[in-house]
Coordinates of C-alpha atoms in Angstrom, one line a residue:
M126 CA 50.0 80.4 135.2
A127 CA 50.6 79.1 138.8
E128 CA 54.0 78.6 140.2
P129 CA 54.8 75.0 141.3
T130 CA 55.0 74.8 145.0
G131 CA 56.8 71.5 145.4
T132 CA 54.1 69.9 147.6
G133 CA 54.6 66.5 145.8
L134 CA 58.3 66.4 146.8
K135 CA 57.5 67.5 150.3
S136 CA 54.9 64.8 150.7
F137 CA 57.3 62.2 149.3
L138 CA 60.0 63.2 151.7
I139 CA 57.6 63.2 154.7
G140 CA 56.5 59.7 153.6
V141 CA 60.1 58.4 153.5
L142 CA 60.9 59.9 156.9
L143 CA 57.7 58.3 158.3
V144 CA 58.7 54.9 157.0
L145 CA 62.2 55.3 158.4
V146 CA 61.0 56.3 161.8
V147 CA 58.4 53.5 162.0
G148 CA 61.0 51.0 160.9
A149 CA 63.6 52.2 163.4
G150 CA 61.0 52.1 166.2
W151 CA 60.0 48.5 165.2
Y152 CA 63.6 47.5 165.2
I153 CA 64.3 49.1 168.6
F154 CA 61.2 47.9 170.4
T155 CA 61.4 44.3 169.1
G156 CA 65.1 44.0 170.1
G157 CA 66.2 43.8 166.5
D158 CA 64.9 40.3 166.1
V159 CA 64.3 39.9 162.4
P160 CA 62.2 36.8 161.7
A161 CA 64.4 34.3 159.9
A162 CA 63.7 31.1 158.1
D163 CA 64.5 27.9 160.0
E164 CA 67.8 26.5 158.9
P165 CA 67.3 23.1 157.4
E166 CA 69.0 20.2 159.1
I167 CA 71.1 18.3 156.5
Q168 CA 72.6 14.9 157.3
I169 CA 74.6 12.9 154.8
D170 CA 75.3 9.3 155.7
L171 CA 78.1 7.8 153.8
P172 CA 78.7 4.0 153.6
D173 CA 81.5 2.6 155.8
K174 CA 84.7 1.7 154.1
N175 CA 85.6 -1.9 154.3

């Protein structure tokens, strides 16, 4: 019977490192600008007190 070599774990770790490096590069080269949703403008008009 063949001994397990752990290539699945190595592939997983390489994939995780690749995602981290690409994410860090994107963050650095875009200036860290994360696209955010526009903040809604809420205005509440109350009736004047008489």
